[in-house]
């Protein structure tokens, strides 16, 4: 009976472990893979892609303005008998009419000149399509940078976890050594208590790090469309940054070449110029070429009616001019000119904001790089100090307070280096984002 109970308990435990393992799938993802998943699953980007496709369709519709227009009409009718009277509306007589009537008309026209309205609308539609694509690129950069922040936070917490685990392992070893010394009468029980207190603080810190890591991991997994319970393991290569790509002298030129925001305001200025052209087009006459064929029956303009079909064709050149534009179009042109001035001012504002953002991002990046160097030096000194104090403490040459101070100093230095390196990586990707450079 006991053997059966043990077997059932073992199988039940194995089943629970299997459920936990299946529920939490570990997946190692690079920053590029994370960004690609975010792009594929982003609702905002799906909407932006739809808007880009709509702008493309609108451009195609506008391009049809250059093609000829062809109209065709066909009708059949019943014609009643006619009546004839004199000029004083007396002496009415009935006129027999053919009762079936038919008409067929075919007309083609081609605009030859419209004051630049057609070409202006087509070019405007093309610019608006490019603008939609730039909006998509901007949203893609924003989403990937946001995801990069989560990814770096996850990597930072992972590194902090490793630091805490190493300190917990080191503290456990130290507690064992102190207890051995306590048995020999070379250490006080208070020494063990204080190190155990430090151990509890380390474990509490580990719990906080794990909880924060789980929260960010869950949020990132849902954003990427991964199954619930997926544990994302960051790739350490995301912490590397190529400083050769960072050149203060060429940052603005790189931004002008890559940054969607700057390209968008430049396009808006061109669109405003096309709107001025379109508004001025009403000042000019519209010239078109036309050709038509008419097939009608019977011939009703003759009395008696001629029950035959009459076909004729013609072509010519037509001119149309809206005289009201001479006094109505001035305000339309003035509005277009004002919109153009607004677009020019907007471009200047965005250029200024970009220059400020680049300066701030570059300053933060260089500061983060200097801090990494300082913190790495502090960590080296903290480890050397810890080793010295550790050996002295085991030999009874220093007090426990110095040992605890050395341990805390080393822990703080290790965590500071982790945070500084992640801060440097964040500033690096922030600077790339401000220049519009792809990093995924």
Short mmCIF file of C-alpha atoms in Angstrom, two decimals:
data_model
loop_
_atom_site.label_atom_id
_atom_site.label_comp_id
_atom_site.label_asym_id
_atom_site.label_seq_id
_atom_site.Cartn_x
_atom_site.Cartn_y
_atom_site.Cartn_z
CA UNK A 1 0.00 0.00 0.00
CA UNK A 2 2.83 2.40 0.88
CA UNK A 3 4.61 1.51 -2.35
CA UNK A 4 1.42 2.23 -4.34
CA UNK A 5 0.98 5.56 -2.55
CA UNK A 6 4.57 6.54 -3.32
CA UNK A 7 4.11 5.61 -6.98
CA UNK A 8 0.94 7.66 -7.28
CA UNK A 9 2.59 10.63 -5.53
CA UNK A 10 5.58 10.41 -7.86
CA UNK A 11 3.40 10.31 -10.98
CA UNK A 12 1.30 13.23 -9.72
CA UNK A 13 4.43 15.28 -8.97
CA UNK A 14 5.83 14.46 -12.41
CA UNK A 15 2.55 15.55 -13.98
CA UNK A 16 2.62 18.91 -12.15
CA UNK A 17 6.24 19.51 -13.12
CA UNK A 18 5.39 18.75 -16.76
CA UNK A 19 2.55 21.26 -16.64
CA UNK A 20 4.83 23.96 -15.26
CA UNK A 21 7.49 23.24 -17.87
CA UNK A 22 4.95 23.36 -20.70
CA UNK A 23 3.33 26.51 -19.31
CA UNK A 24 6.65 28.37 -19.19
CA UNK A 25 8.51 28.08 -22.46
CA UNK A 26 11.91 29.71 -22.52
CA UNK A 27 12.73 31.48 -25.76
CA UNK A 28 15.97 33.32 -26.48
CA UNK A 29 15.34 36.27 -28.77
CA UNK A 30 17.70 38.84 -30.23
CA UNK A 31 16.75 42.51 -30.40
CA UNK A 32 16.18 42.18 -34.15
CA UNK A 33 13.81 39.25 -33.65
CA UNK A 34 11.91 41.13 -30.94
CA UNK A 35 11.46 44.17 -33.19
CA UNK A 36 10.31 42.05 -36.13
CA UNK A 37 7.70 40.33 -33.95
CA UNK A 38 6.52 43.72 -32.69
CA UNK A 39 6.18 44.97 -36.28
CA UNK A 40 4.20 41.90 -37.31
CA UNK A 41 1.78 42.11 -34.36
CA UNK A 42 1.37 45.86 -33.91
CA UNK A 43 -2.20 47.08 -34.41
CA UNK A 44 -0.93 50.61 -35.02
CA UNK A 45 1.33 49.44 -37.84
CA UNK A 46 -1.49 47.40 -39.34
CA UNK A 47 -3.59 50.59 -39.43
CA UNK A 48 -0.67 52.53 -40.89
CA UNK A 49 -0.16 49.90 -43.59
CA UNK A 50 -3.84 50.21 -44.49
CA UNK A 51 -3.50 53.99 -44.71
CA UNK A 52 -0.46 53.60 -46.96
CA UNK A 53 -2.39 51.26 -49.26
CA UNK A 54 -5.29 53.75 -49.34
CA UNK A 55 -2.90 56.56 -50.32
CA UNK A 56 -1.51 54.37 -53.09
CA UNK A 57 -5.02 53.69 -54.41
CA UNK A 58 -5.82 57.40 -54.25
CA UNK A 59 -2.73 58.14 -56.34
CA UNK A 60 -3.82 55.59 -58.93
CA UNK A 61 -7.29 57.16 -59.08
CA UNK A 62 -5.81 60.64 -59.53
CA UNK A 63 -3.55 59.45 -62.36
CA UNK A 64 -6.68 58.54 -64.36
CA UNK A 65 -7.34 62.29 -64.82
CA UNK A 66 -4.85 62.21 -67.70
CA UNK A 67 -6.75 59.52 -69.58
CA UNK A 68 -9.55 60.35 -72.04
CA UNK A 69 -13.18 60.36 -70.89
CA UNK A 70 -15.61 58.23 -72.91
CA UNK A 71 -19.38 58.48 -72.44
CA UNK A 72 -21.94 56.21 -74.09
CA UNK A 73 -25.73 56.26 -73.82
CA UNK A 74 -28.45 54.07 -75.31
CA UNK A 75 -32.21 54.45 -74.97
CA UNK A 76 -35.46 53.15 -76.46
CA UNK A 77 -38.78 55.00 -76.22
CA UNK A 78 -42.44 54.87 -77.18
CA UNK A 79 -43.61 57.88 -79.21
CA UNK A 80 -47.24 58.92 -79.11
CA UNK A 81 -49.17 60.48 -82.01
CA UNK A 82 -48.70 64.17 -82.55
CA UNK A 83 -51.19 67.07 -82.89
CA UNK A 84 -51.11 70.04 -85.28
CA UNK A 85 -53.00 73.35 -84.93
CA UNK A 86 -52.83 76.82 -86.37
CA UNK A 87 -51.14 79.69 -84.61
CA UNK A 88 -54.36 80.61 -82.81
CA UNK A 89 -54.58 77.08 -81.36
CA UNK A 90 -57.56 76.02 -83.41
CA UNK A 91 -58.29 73.54 -86.18
CA UNK A 92 -56.56 70.67 -84.46
CA UNK A 93 -55.49 67.71 -86.55
CA UNK A 94 -53.95 64.39 -85.54
CA UNK A 95 -50.54 63.44 -86.95
CA UNK A 96 -49.66 59.80 -87.17
CA UNK A 97 -46.21 59.11 -85.68
CA UNK A 98 -43.88 56.10 -85.71
CA UNK A 99 -44.14 54.74 -82.17
CA UNK A 100 -40.64 53.33 -81.63
CA UNK A 101 -37.78 55.71 -80.89
CA UNK A 102 -34.12 54.96 -80.34
CA UNK A 103 -31.01 56.96 -79.49
CA UNK A 104 -27.38 56.01 -79.22
CA UNK A 105 -24.63 58.47 -78.35
CA UNK A 106 -20.87 57.99 -78.02
CA UNK A 107 -18.62 60.86 -76.99
CA UNK A 108 -14.92 61.00 -76.12
CA UNK A 109 -13.00 63.97 -74.72
CA UNK A 110 -9.44 64.66 -73.70
CA UNK A 111 -8.34 67.62 -71.60
CA UNK A 112 -5.38 69.31 -73.25
CA UNK A 113 -4.81 72.14 -70.78
CA UNK A 114 -6.29 72.86 -67.36
CA UNK A 115 -3.90 75.44 -65.99
CA UNK A 116 -1.77 72.79 -64.22
CA UNK A 117 -4.65 71.46 -62.10
CA UNK A 118 -4.38 67.87 -63.36
CA UNK A 119 -0.62 67.54 -63.09
CA UNK A 120 -0.73 69.34 -59.73
CA UNK A 121 -3.32 66.94 -58.31
CA UNK A 122 -1.41 63.91 -59.57
CA UNK A 123 1.87 65.12 -58.07
CA UNK A 124 0.09 65.99 -54.82
CA UNK A 125 -1.32 62.45 -54.63
CA UNK A 126 2.16 61.01 -55.18
CA UNK A 127 3.58 63.17 -52.40
CA UNK A 128 0.75 62.13 -50.08
CA UNK A 129 1.56 58.48 -50.77
CA UNK A 130 5.19 59.14 -49.82
CA UNK A 131 3.96 60.95 -46.71
CA UNK A 132 1.90 57.90 -45.71
CA UNK A 133 4.96 55.69 -46.10
CA UNK A 134 6.98 58.07 -43.93
CA UNK A 135 4.29 57.98 -41.25
CA UNK A 136 4.56 54.19 -41.30
CA UNK A 137 8.36 54.36 -40.95
CA UNK A 138 8.03 56.80 -38.05
CA UNK A 139 5.57 54.56 -36.20
CA UNK A 140 7.78 51.54 -36.88
CA UNK A 141 10.79 53.33 -35.38
CA UNK A 142 8.74 54.46 -32.36
CA UNK A 143 7.38 50.97 -31.69
CA UNK A 144 10.78 49.33 -32.06
CA UNK A 145 12.39 51.88 -29.76
CA UNK A 146 9.65 51.31 -27.18
CA UNK A 147 10.16 47.55 -27.43
CA UNK A 148 13.92 48.09 -27.15
CA UNK A 149 13.37 49.87 -23.83
CA UNK A 150 11.43 46.88 -22.47
CA UNK A 151 14.04 44.51 -23.86
CA UNK A 152 16.90 46.40 -22.20
CA UNK A 153 14.99 46.55 -18.90
CA UNK A 154 14.55 42.80 -19.09
CA UNK A 155 18.26 42.36 -19.77
CA UNK A 156 19.12 44.68 -16.88
CA UNK A 157 16.94 42.75 -14.46
CA UNK A 158 18.45 39.49 -15.67
CA UNK A 159 21.94 40.83 -14.97
CA UNK A 160 20.86 42.17 -11.59
CA UNK A 161 19.47 38.74 -10.79
CA UNK A 162 22.81 37.12 -11.61
CA UNK A 163 24.62 39.66 -9.42
CA UNK A 164 22.28 38.96 -6.50
CA UNK A 165 22.63 35.19 -6.93
CA UNK A 166 26.40 35.50 -6.91
CA UNK A 167 26.25 37.60 -3.74
CA UNK A 168 23.84 35.13 -2.12
CA UNK A 169 26.21 32.26 -2.95
CA UNK A 170 29.17 34.24 -1.62
CA UNK A 171 27.30 35.15 1.57
CA UNK A 172 26.26 31.52 2.14
CA UNK A 173 29.89 30.46 1.91
CA UNK A 174 30.91 33.21 4.31
CA UNK A 175 28.21 32.16 6.81
CA UNK A 176 29.51 28.59 6.72
CA UNK A 177 33.03 29.83 7.39
CA UNK A 178 31.86 32.04 10.26
CA UNK A 179 29.96 29.16 11.84
CA UNK A 180 33.07 27.03 11.65
CA UNK A 181 34.98 29.78 13.41
CA UNK A 182 32.17 30.11 15.95
CA UNK A 183 32.53 26.43 16.87
CA UNK A 184 36.23 27.04 17.42
CA UNK A 185 35.44 30.04 19.59
CA UNK A 186 36.98 32.49 17.10
CA UNK A 187 33.73 34.25 16.12
CA UNK A 188 30.60 35.51 17.82
CA UNK A 189 27.09 34.32 17.12
CA UNK A 190 26.23 37.96 16.37
CA UNK A 191 28.47 37.75 13.30
CA UNK A 192 26.35 34.91 11.92
CA UNK A 193 23.13 36.78 12.72
CA UNK A 194 24.21 39.94 10.92
CA UNK A 195 25.30 38.02 7.84
CA UNK A 196 22.05 36.08 7.86
CA UNK A 197 20.24 39.42 8.02
CA UNK A 198 22.21 40.54 4.99
CA UNK A 199 21.27 37.24 3.32
CA UNK A 200 17.58 37.97 3.88
CA UNK A 201 18.01 41.42 2.35
CA UNK A 202 19.65 39.83 -0.70
CA UNK A 203 16.81 37.33 -1.03
CA UNK A 204 14.27 40.12 -0.70
CA UNK A 205 16.08 42.02 -3.45
CA UNK A 206 16.01 38.87 -5.58
CA UNK A 207 12.23 38.55 -5.08
CA UNK A 208 11.72 42.17 -6.14
CA UNK A 209 13.91 41.70 -9.22
CA UNK A 210 12.09 38.49 -10.19
CA UNK A 211 8.69 40.13 -9.82
CA UNK A 212 9.73 43.14 -11.90
CA UNK A 213 11.22 40.80 -14.48
CA UNK A 214 8.01 38.76 -14.66
CA UNK A 215 5.90 41.90 -15.12
CA UNK A 216 8.04 43.24 -17.97
CA UNK A 217 8.40 39.77 -19.50
CA UNK A 218 4.60 39.31 -19.51
CA UNK A 219 4.02 42.73 -21.06
CA UNK A 220 6.68 42.13 -23.70
CA UNK A 221 5.39 38.64 -24.52
CA UNK A 222 1.82 39.90 -25.00
CA UNK A 223 3.04 42.76 -27.20
CA UNK A 224 5.02 40.35 -29.37
CA UNK A 225 2.12 37.93 -29.68
CA UNK A 226 3.94 35.10 -27.91
CA UNK A 227 2.06 32.40 -25.95
CA UNK A 228 1.24 33.20 -22.34
CA UNK A 229 3.95 32.04 -19.96
CA UNK A 230 6.78 32.43 -22.47
CA UNK A 231 10.00 33.40 -20.71
CA UNK A 232 12.05 35.71 -22.95
CA UNK A 233 15.82 35.44 -22.57
CA UNK A 234 17.56 38.57 -23.90
CA UNK A 235 20.63 38.28 -26.08
CA UNK A 236 23.69 39.97 -24.59
CA UNK A 237 24.62 41.32 -28.05
CA UNK A 238 21.93 44.00 -27.59
CA UNK A 239 24.19 45.64 -24.99
CA UNK A 240 26.97 46.14 -27.53
CA UNK A 241 27.08 49.44 -29.34
CA UNK A 242 29.23 50.49 -32.25
CA UNK A 243 30.74 53.83 -31.35
CA UNK A 244 32.05 54.18 -34.89
CA UNK A 245 28.46 54.89 -35.95
CA UNK A 246 28.35 57.90 -33.63
CA UNK A 247 29.94 60.99 -35.12
CA UNK A 248 28.86 64.28 -33.67
CA UNK A 249 29.77 66.19 -36.81
CA UNK A 250 27.52 64.12 -39.07
CA UNK A 251 24.53 63.57 -36.78
CA UNK A 252 22.40 66.30 -38.37
CA UNK A 253 23.26 65.17 -41.89
CA UNK A 254 22.32 61.60 -40.97
CA UNK A 255 19.03 62.80 -39.51
CA UNK A 256 18.20 64.79 -42.64
CA UNK A 257 18.87 61.68 -44.72
CA UNK A 258 17.00 59.16 -42.53
CA UNK A 259 14.62 60.82 -40.08
CA UNK A 260 10.97 60.38 -41.17
CA UNK A 261 9.86 63.50 -39.28
CA UNK A 262 12.21 65.75 -41.30
CA UNK A 263 11.27 64.06 -44.57
CA UNK A 264 7.58 64.50 -43.73
CA UNK A 265 7.79 68.26 -43.17
CA UNK A 266 9.82 68.60 -46.38
CA UNK A 267 7.06 66.72 -48.23
CA UNK A 268 4.40 68.89 -46.60
CA UNK A 269 6.17 71.93 -48.01
CA UNK A 270 6.07 70.40 -51.49
CA UNK A 271 2.40 69.48 -51.08
CA UNK A 272 1.62 73.08 -50.08
CA UNK A 273 3.39 74.31 -53.21
CA UNK A 274 1.26 71.97 -55.35
CA UNK A 275 -1.88 73.28 -53.65
CA UNK A 276 -0.87 76.80 -54.73
CA UNK A 277 -0.50 75.55 -58.31
CA UNK A 278 -3.90 73.87 -58.15
CA UNK A 279 -5.54 77.02 -56.77
CA UNK A 280 -4.02 79.20 -59.50
CA UNK A 281 -5.27 76.80 -62.20
CA UNK A 282 -8.76 78.36 -62.02
CA UNK A 283 -7.33 81.56 -63.47
CA UNK A 284 -6.70 79.78 -66.76
CA UNK A 285 -9.15 78.47 -69.37
CA UNK A 286 -9.61 74.72 -69.79
CA UNK A 287 -8.91 73.43 -73.28
CA UNK A 288 -10.15 70.02 -74.40
CA UNK A 289 -10.42 67.94 -77.55
CA UNK A 290 -13.68 66.06 -78.17
CA UNK A 291 -15.27 63.71 -80.70
CA UNK A 292 -18.78 62.25 -80.80
CA UNK A 293 -21.20 60.14 -82.80
CA UNK A 294 -25.01 60.41 -82.61
CA UNK A 295 -27.44 57.76 -83.90
CA UNK A 296 -31.12 58.69 -83.53
CA UNK A 297 -34.46 57.64 -84.97
CA UNK A 298 -37.00 58.54 -86.10
CA UNK A 299 -36.43 62.10 -87.37
CA UNK A 300 -39.03 64.07 -85.44
CA UNK A 301 -38.05 67.58 -86.53
CA UNK A 302 -39.73 67.06 -89.91
CA UNK A 303 -43.45 67.12 -90.54
CA UNK A 304 -44.54 64.62 -91.50
CA UNK A 305 -42.09 62.58 -89.39
CA UNK A 306 -39.45 60.66 -91.26
CA UNK A 307 -39.41 57.12 -89.90
CA UNK A 308 -35.68 56.58 -90.45
CA UNK A 309 -32.48 56.55 -88.41
CA UNK A 310 -30.22 59.56 -88.58
CA UNK A 311 -26.50 59.17 -87.80
CA UNK A 312 -23.92 61.92 -87.67
CA UNK A 313 -20.52 62.53 -86.07
CA UNK A 314 -18.39 65.49 -85.19
CA UNK A 315 -15.15 66.48 -83.44
CA UNK A 316 -13.66 69.73 -82.33
CA UNK A 317 -11.76 71.81 -79.82
CA UNK A 318 -13.54 73.25 -76.79
CA UNK A 319 -12.59 76.10 -74.45
CA UNK A 320 -14.17 76.62 -71.05
CA UNK A 321 -13.49 79.49 -68.70
CA UNK A 322 -15.08 80.17 -65.32
CA UNK A 323 -15.55 83.94 -65.23
CA UNK A 324 -16.47 83.80 -61.54
CA UNK A 325 -12.89 82.77 -60.76
CA UNK A 326 -11.80 86.35 -61.48
CA UNK A 327 -13.37 87.48 -58.21
CA UNK A 328 -13.79 84.22 -56.27
CA UNK A 329 -10.40 82.56 -56.69
CA UNK A 330 -8.32 85.27 -54.97
CA UNK A 331 -9.22 84.02 -51.51
CA UNK A 332 -8.54 80.42 -52.50
CA UNK A 333 -5.06 81.35 -53.73
CA UNK A 334 -4.41 83.43 -50.60
CA UNK A 335 -5.34 80.45 -48.42
CA UNK A 336 -3.00 78.18 -50.38
CA UNK A 337 -0.15 80.69 -50.03
CA UNK A 338 -0.77 80.90 -46.29
CA UNK A 339 -0.68 77.11 -46.02
CA UNK A 340 2.63 77.12 -47.85
CA UNK A 341 4.09 79.63 -45.37
CA UNK A 342 2.85 77.46 -42.49
CA UNK A 343 4.58 74.42 -44.04
CA UNK A 344 7.86 76.35 -44.34
CA UNK A 345 7.64 77.48 -40.72
CA UNK A 346 6.80 73.94 -39.58
CA UNK A 347 9.90 72.62 -41.32
CA UNK A 348 12.06 75.19 -39.52
CA UNK A 349 10.51 74.25 -36.17
CA UNK A 350 11.08 70.51 -36.69
CA UNK A 351 14.67 71.18 -37.80
CA UNK A 352 15.27 73.15 -34.60
CA UNK A 353 13.66 70.45 -32.44
CA UNK A 354 15.73 67.78 -34.16
CA UNK A 355 18.95 69.70 -33.53
CA UNK A 356 18.07 70.05 -29.83
CA UNK A 357 17.10 66.37 -29.56
CA UNK A 358 20.35 65.28 -31.23
CA UNK A 359 22.43 67.45 -28.91
CA UNK A 360 20.66 66.10 -25.82
CA UNK A 361 20.90 62.49 -27.00
CA UNK A 362 24.59 62.81 -27.84
CA UNK A 363 25.34 64.48 -24.50
CA UNK A 364 23.50 61.76 -22.60
CA UNK A 365 25.33 59.09 -24.60
CA UNK A 366 28.80 60.52 -23.88
CA UNK A 367 27.87 60.98 -20.21
CA UNK A 368 26.66 57.37 -20.00
CA UNK A 369 29.92 56.16 -21.58
CA UNK A 370 31.97 58.12 -19.01
CA UNK A 371 29.86 56.76 -16.16
CA UNK A 372 30.46 53.19 -17.33
CA UNK A 373 34.20 53.81 -17.20
CA UNK A 374 33.96 55.34 -13.71
CA UNK A 375 31.69 52.59 -12.35
CA UNK A 376 33.89 49.84 -13.80
CA UNK A 377 36.87 51.38 -12.01
CA UNK A 378 34.83 51.61 -8.81
CA UNK A 379 33.84 47.95 -9.19
CA UNK A 380 37.48 46.89 -9.61
CA UNK A 381 38.43 48.80 -6.46
CA UNK A 382 35.40 47.45 -4.55
CA UNK A 383 36.36 43.86 -5.44
CA UNK A 384 39.97 44.44 -4.40
CA UNK A 385 38.79 45.99 -1.13
CA UNK A 386 36.39 43.08 -0.56
CA UNK A 387 39.14 40.48 -1.07
CA UNK A 388 41.44 42.28 1.38
CA UNK A 389 38.74 42.75 4.05
CA UNK A 390 37.53 39.16 3.50
CA UNK A 391 40.97 37.68 4.20
CA UNK A 392 41.50 39.95 7.17
CA UNK A 393 38.08 39.12 8.58
CA UNK A 394 38.74 35.39 8.39
CA UNK A 395 42.00 36.00 10.23
CA UNK A 396 40.25 38.09 12.88
CA UNK A 397 42.01 41.33 11.94
CA UNK A 398 38.91 43.42 11.20
CA UNK A 399 35.46 43.81 12.69
CA UNK A 400 32.26 42.48 11.18
CA UNK A 401 31.12 46.01 10.38
CA UNK A 402 34.01 46.40 7.96
CA UNK A 403 33.17 43.06 6.38
CA UNK A 404 29.54 44.08 5.93
CA UNK A 405 30.56 47.45 4.53
CA UNK A 406 32.88 45.76 2.03
CA UNK A 407 30.11 43.36 0.96
CA UNK A 408 27.56 46.14 0.53
CA UNK A 409 30.06 48.30 -1.34
CA UNK A 410 30.85 45.46 -3.73
CA UNK A 411 27.15 44.72 -4.27
CA UNK A 412 26.37 48.38 -4.93
CA UNK A 413 29.29 48.64 -7.35
CA UNK A 414 28.23 45.53 -9.26
CA UNK A 415 24.65 46.75 -9.56
CA UNK A 416 25.86 50.21 -10.57
CA UNK A 417 27.92 48.73 -13.42
CA UNK A 418 24.91 46.72 -14.63
CA UNK A 419 22.70 49.81 -14.58
CA UNK A 420 25.36 51.99 -16.22
CA UNK A 421 25.93 49.55 -19.08
CA UNK A 422 22.21 49.29 -19.73
CA UNK A 423 21.92 53.07 -19.55
CA UNK A 424 24.68 53.37 -22.15
CA UNK A 425 22.88 50.94 -24.46
CA UNK A 426 19.61 52.83 -24.02
CA UNK A 427 21.29 56.16 -24.84
CA UNK A 428 22.91 54.54 -27.87
CA UNK A 429 19.58 53.35 -29.29
CA UNK A 430 17.97 56.67 -28.36
CA UNK A 431 20.62 58.49 -30.41
CA UNK A 432 20.02 56.16 -33.35
CA UNK A 433 16.28 56.83 -33.06
CA UNK A 434 16.84 60.58 -33.10
CA UNK A 435 18.83 60.22 -36.34
CA UNK A 436 16.21 57.92 -37.87
CA UNK A 437 18.72 55.06 -38.23
CA UNK A 438 17.42 51.50 -38.23
CA UNK A 439 18.88 49.32 -35.49
CA UNK A 440 16.83 46.18 -36.09
#
